[in-house]
Structure formats: C-alpha cells, structure tokens
Amino acid sequence: MTTHSPEIPGFTAEEVRSKIGFCEQLKGGVIMDVTDAEQAAIAQEAGAAAVMALERVPSDIRKDGGVARASDPEMIQAIQEQVSIPVMAKVRIGHFVEAQLLEALEVDCIDESEVLTPADEQFHVAKRGFKTPFVCGCRDLGEALRRIHEGAAMIRTKGEAGTGNVVEAVRHMRAVSSGIAALRGMDERSREKQATEYRVPVELLTWVAESQRLPVPNFSAGGVATPADAALMMQLGAESVFVGSGIFKSSDPARMARAIVRAVTNFQDPKELAEISKGLGKAMPGLDVGSLPEDQLLARRGI
Amino acid sequence: MKPVGILALQGDFAEHGAAMRAHGIPVRELRVPADLEGLSGLILPGGESSTMLKLLRIQGLQVPMQALLESGLPVLATCAGLILLAREVIEPSQESFGLLDIKVCRNGYGRQICSGTFELSGELPAGTRAVFIRAPRVLEHGPEVEILARRDGDPVLLRRGPILAACFHPELEENHPVTAMFVAMLRARAESESPQEPGAHQAEMA
C-alpha cells in the first residue's frame, strides 16, 4: 500500500524499480494458467493481467504423475506471439538452467514452482543473477523471506495446487500475516533469534517488522476455483490471484475467467460478487486435501 | 481540497495513492460510476491497459469517465494510463479515450527484459531518471502536444492542457519531479476554482 522505498535489504535500487515495479503492475489482476495459444487468447479476452504458460495444469500433473518439467519453448513462443499481456512460465525448484532458458526466451516473469518436480532438494535458484523477475511460493513468513532473500520479486501462497480447494491458500496467507504481526514491537535480540530461525539476514526481518508488510507484492495461488475464492484471498490481504486448474477445468472457461477477473476488482462488494457468481456452470472438481497422501502434497516441496 | 480520483480497476493504483498522500493530497479509488462525483483530478495508473479497458466497460465507467476526462480536470496518466488516453494504439490496436493526439505502440521498447531505469532530457531537473516497465512508445504526436521530456530522442513525458502523460512510472519512486508537477497542476486548479481556498491556505500556513 505504499510507494516502495528504494532501500530493501539485499536489493539494488534498480532491482526494486524494474523487477518489483513490474510485479506491482499486476496487482488487482488475475494471472491464469494456460497450456496453449488458444487458451491464452481466451484468458486475455477475459481480462487476465498475465498468463502462465505450462504444459499441463496442476490437476492434470497430479493425475498423470511422472516428472513435470518446464514447458516446450515452442509452446511458450506460440503463446508470446498470441497475446500482448505478460507471459510467465514455470521452472522446477533449483533448476537454474531451465530459468536461463526462459530468460533467453524473454518470458516476462519466472515462477520457480513446487507444482513441477523439484530439481534440487537443497537449493532454490539464485534469483539475483537474473534480469527477469521471479515469483516463488510460500507457506509462511519464513519461507517468504528466504525466497525474497534469494531474490524473488513477488511472493504467492503455495496453497495446494490442482485440488480446487482453497483451504491451504487460506492457511498460508494467514500464516504470512500472523508471522508479520508477530514481529511488531519485537526487541533486537528476539529479532536476531527469529532471523536465525528463518535463516534470513536480520536487516530483512527488521524491514518487515517496521513496515508490517512484505517488501514485494504478496499474491495468492493454489486451489482458487470460484470468484468467491478469489475475493476471499483478496479480503485476506492478497494483492492479486493466480488461477491454475480453476479456469480451464471448469465447464465454461471463458465465463469463469471473466467472473474471476470481475471478482478481484470488486472483492469488497458482496452484492456485485453475488451477481458475478450467478450461473457459471460447474467449477472444477475438487479434492479433499486431507485425503491426499503426504508424498502427493506439492506445498511440502522446496521449503 | 477535493480528492483526486485514482482508477482502481487493476494495476499500481495503491502506489499512486501513496505518492499523492505524501504530498498531502486526499485520494479516492474509483471502481464504480458513483465514485466519480466531486473530484479535483484524475489518475490513470500503470497496469495492463487491455485488462483496464475490459473492466471499464464491465463496471459501466467508460462513458462517465470519457465525460470526466473531457471536463478539463487535471489528469495524470502513466504507462497503461497513457495508452488509454491515446488517439491511436497499435500492436495490437485497441480502443482508447482518444484525448491525447498521439500514436502509441504497446510494449514498444520490448518485453520485461528491456525494462529498466533511463535518464530523461528536457524540462525536468538535470539527471532525472525514470523507470520504464514494458513501456509504451510514442511514435507520433500532434502539434498541440507539448513534449516535456525525452528518452534517447523519444517523447516520454507529454502535456496537452490539463493532461500530463508519461510512458514511465513516477509513482514507483519517492518524490519524483513528475509527481510534484502534477500536484502543482492540482493545486492551481483548486485555487482557481474556489476563491476562498487561497485565503484558507494562507490561514493554515500562518
């Protein structure tokens, strides 16, 4: 909610302006998962602020199993040629060569994503070395700050992608908010202890304690399936929403896409939300997160 | 002073709000037609112009906004906002309010990899820099459009009457001179509109 002061620990002024500044432009918009140029055109026509190019939406990755990797460059380029809005794409956690490849393709933003099969169990991509901004998922404030310290210019909740169940996104958004609130008024020693626990520099933690927000835009993802889900995440403090399987696994994708775009702009207006939610057809089929075996929980990847 | 209205459908409207409040200017976020009453000026922020266009139509704002833009209120338009005001938009072509006689190319400097901070020349303090993000490029401008600043020869800050339009983002920086320029336009307009206000202002100062 404030103009970003150029001094964010670990970021150069240029990075704050052009990388974080890019992410600011997406606020209040919807970023939609698309798997081909035709879906990208539908997303843009519905008012998406950006598209995320990937081979399979998370619910299919879940169903198919196997190793999920970065998308075919040809498919990404077809989408880039199709739309004028920003095009993002995903890389496996720690797969810096997939990231180099996406930067060479000039994608506008790279999502280092737990939805794909992790490539490195110890390290994430060193994101500062890239000119392209990165977005990363988190489940709580510690994860968010580790990713920001590595150079992420935007943070999103992990949620539990491909389930159509918003409960995990809510949990993660609340965890980030309560983590920030808990830093309020903390003395220097406690901050140092907390920073050690989070494995981040105390300067970054202090910045968050004093500003009472993340230094980068805070979006939501993972399980958003309806306009009401999107508005829920916005009311909980998300600045924008990623929608994965929720659009192209619903019975009328174009209509669902338009409705979610409207819901994000009108997230504080229940009458408008009721109007928007009428007659949308079937939302994507959902999964109970509690019924998933632990090794199928994507949010546990890359913490 | 009446609030300045900031189009808040999508984009970096919160940053514009913070920049105005830092100058003591009250703000109001605009989402529905009722929000357009009693404003001292208008801001069209950065974001995705195609998304904003769709939402302008859906929210029933396109027609009342056109009337308000033509009413002579001070307007600040940045990046996507400039695209919304242009006479002609290309790559791809899209609808616009048409109030600024320019032809503009969307993402005319390239994708995000080409974004960055660049030095401006012209009627701004020497050494003024500005951040361009997937910025629009002004290809042509009519004779009534004043060019206030350029980046490597391209016009990037333009004025026509009460409209100030930038290809870049003054709102992403603290105390950018373009923000101060718009605040001066707002104050001048407010003072010319209500003769009591200068007196009130002086009393406040004393």
Coordinates of C-alpha atoms in Angstrom, one line a residue, chain A residues 1-7 13-14 16-22 24-30 44-50 80-81 83-87 103 105-109 131-133 239 258 261-262 264-269 272, chain B residues 8-19 21 29 31-32 45-48 50-52 54-55 57-59 78-80 91-92 94 106-107 110-118 129-134 169-174:
Chain A
M1 CA 0.0 0.0 0.0
T2 CA 3.0 2.3 0.0
T3 CA 5.5 3.6 -2.5
H4 CA 8.4 1.2 -2.3
S5 CA 11.3 2.9 -0.7
P6 CA 14.4 2.0 -2.8
E7 CA 16.1 0.6 0.2
A13 CA 17.6 0.3 -6.3
E14 CA 17.4 -0.8 -10.0
V16 CA 13.4 -2.6 -6.8
R17 CA 12.3 -0.3 -9.6
S18 CA 12.3 -2.6 -12.5
K19 CA 11.7 -6.1 -11.0
I20 CA 9.4 -5.4 -8.1
G21 CA 7.9 -2.5 -10.1
F22 CA 6.9 -5.0 -12.8
E24 CA 3.3 -4.0 -8.9
Q25 CA 1.7 -3.6 -12.3
L26 CA 0.0 -7.0 -11.9
K27 CA -1.8 -6.0 -8.7
G28 CA -5.6 -6.3 -8.7
G29 CA -5.3 -8.6 -11.8
V30 CA -5.7 -12.3 -12.4
Q44 CA -6.6 -12.3 -22.5
E45 CA -10.1 -11.7 -23.9
A46 CA -11.5 -12.4 -20.4
G47 CA -9.2 -9.6 -18.9
A48 CA -6.3 -11.6 -17.4
A49 CA -3.4 -9.3 -16.4
A50 CA -0.9 -12.1 -17.4
Q80 CA 4.0 -15.0 -26.6
E81 CA 3.0 -14.4 -30.2
V83 CA -1.0 -12.3 -26.5
S84 CA 0.1 -8.7 -25.7
I85 CA -0.2 -9.2 -21.9
P86 CA 2.8 -10.5 -19.9
V87 CA 3.7 -14.2 -20.3
E103 CA 15.2 -15.7 -19.7
L105 CA 13.1 -16.7 -24.4
E106 CA 12.3 -13.3 -22.8
V107 CA 9.4 -14.5 -20.7
D108 CA 8.3 -11.6 -18.5
C109 CA 8.4 -13.4 -15.2
K131 CA 17.3 -9.8 -15.0
T132 CA 13.9 -11.5 -15.2
P133 CA 11.8 -11.1 -12.1
E239 CA -2.9 -8.3 -3.8
R258 CA -14.4 -13.2 -16.8
V261 CA -11.4 -11.0 -13.1
R262 CA -14.5 -9.1 -12.0
V264 CA -10.8 -9.5 -8.0
T265 CA -11.7 -5.9 -8.9
N266 CA -14.9 -6.0 -6.8
F267 CA -13.6 -8.1 -4.0
Q268 CA -15.1 -5.8 -1.3
D269 CA -18.6 -5.6 -2.8
E272 CA -21.5 -7.4 -7.0
Chain B
A8 CA -8.5 1.3 -9.2
L9 CA -9.6 -1.5 -11.5
Q10 CA -6.2 -3.1 -11.9
G11 CA -2.5 -2.0 -11.7
D12 CA -0.4 0.1 -9.3
F13 CA -3.1 2.4 -8.1
A14 CA -2.0 1.9 -4.5
E15 CA 1.4 3.4 -5.3
H16 CA -0.2 6.4 -6.9
G17 CA -2.3 6.8 -3.8
A18 CA 0.8 6.8 -1.6
A19 CA 2.6 9.3 -3.8
R21 CA -0.8 11.3 0.2
E29 CA -10.1 4.9 -5.5
R31 CA -14.3 1.4 -9.2
V32 CA -18.0 2.3 -9.9
P45 CA -2.3 4.3 -13.3
G46 CA 0.1 1.7 -14.7
G47 CA -1.0 -1.9 -15.2
E48 CA -2.4 -3.8 -18.2
S50 CA -6.3 -4.3 -22.1
T51 CA -7.4 -5.5 -18.7
M52 CA -8.4 -2.0 -17.6
K54 CA -12.4 -4.5 -20.3
L55 CA -13.1 -3.6 -16.7
R57 CA -16.8 -1.4 -19.8
I58 CA -17.9 -4.1 -17.3
Q59 CA -18.0 -1.5 -14.4
T78 CA 1.2 6.7 -16.5
C79 CA 2.2 3.8 -18.8
A80 CA -1.1 1.9 -19.3
E91 CA 0.3 -3.7 -31.5
P92 CA -2.3 -4.7 -31.1
Q94 CA -7.3 -1.3 -29.3
R106 CA 2.2 -1.0 -26.7
N107 CA 5.3 -2.6 -25.2
G110 CA 10.3 -4.8 -25.8
R111 CA 9.3 -7.3 -23.2
Q112 CA 10.1 -7.1 -19.4
I113 CA 13.8 -8.0 -20.1
C114 CA 14.1 -4.5 -21.7
S115 CA 12.6 -2.7 -18.6
G116 CA 14.8 -0.5 -16.5
T117 CA 15.8 3.0 -15.4
F118 CA 16.7 5.6 -18.0
R129 CA 15.8 9.3 -14.2
A130 CA 12.6 7.2 -14.5
V131 CA 11.6 3.6 -14.6
F132 CA 10.1 2.1 -17.8
I133 CA 8.3 -1.2 -17.5
R134 CA 7.2 -2.9 -20.7
H169 CA 6.3 5.3 -13.6
P170 CA 6.9 8.4 -11.4
E171 CA 4.7 6.7 -8.7
L172 CA 7.3 4.0 -8.1
E173 CA 9.8 6.5 -6.7
E174 CA 9.8 8.8 -3.8

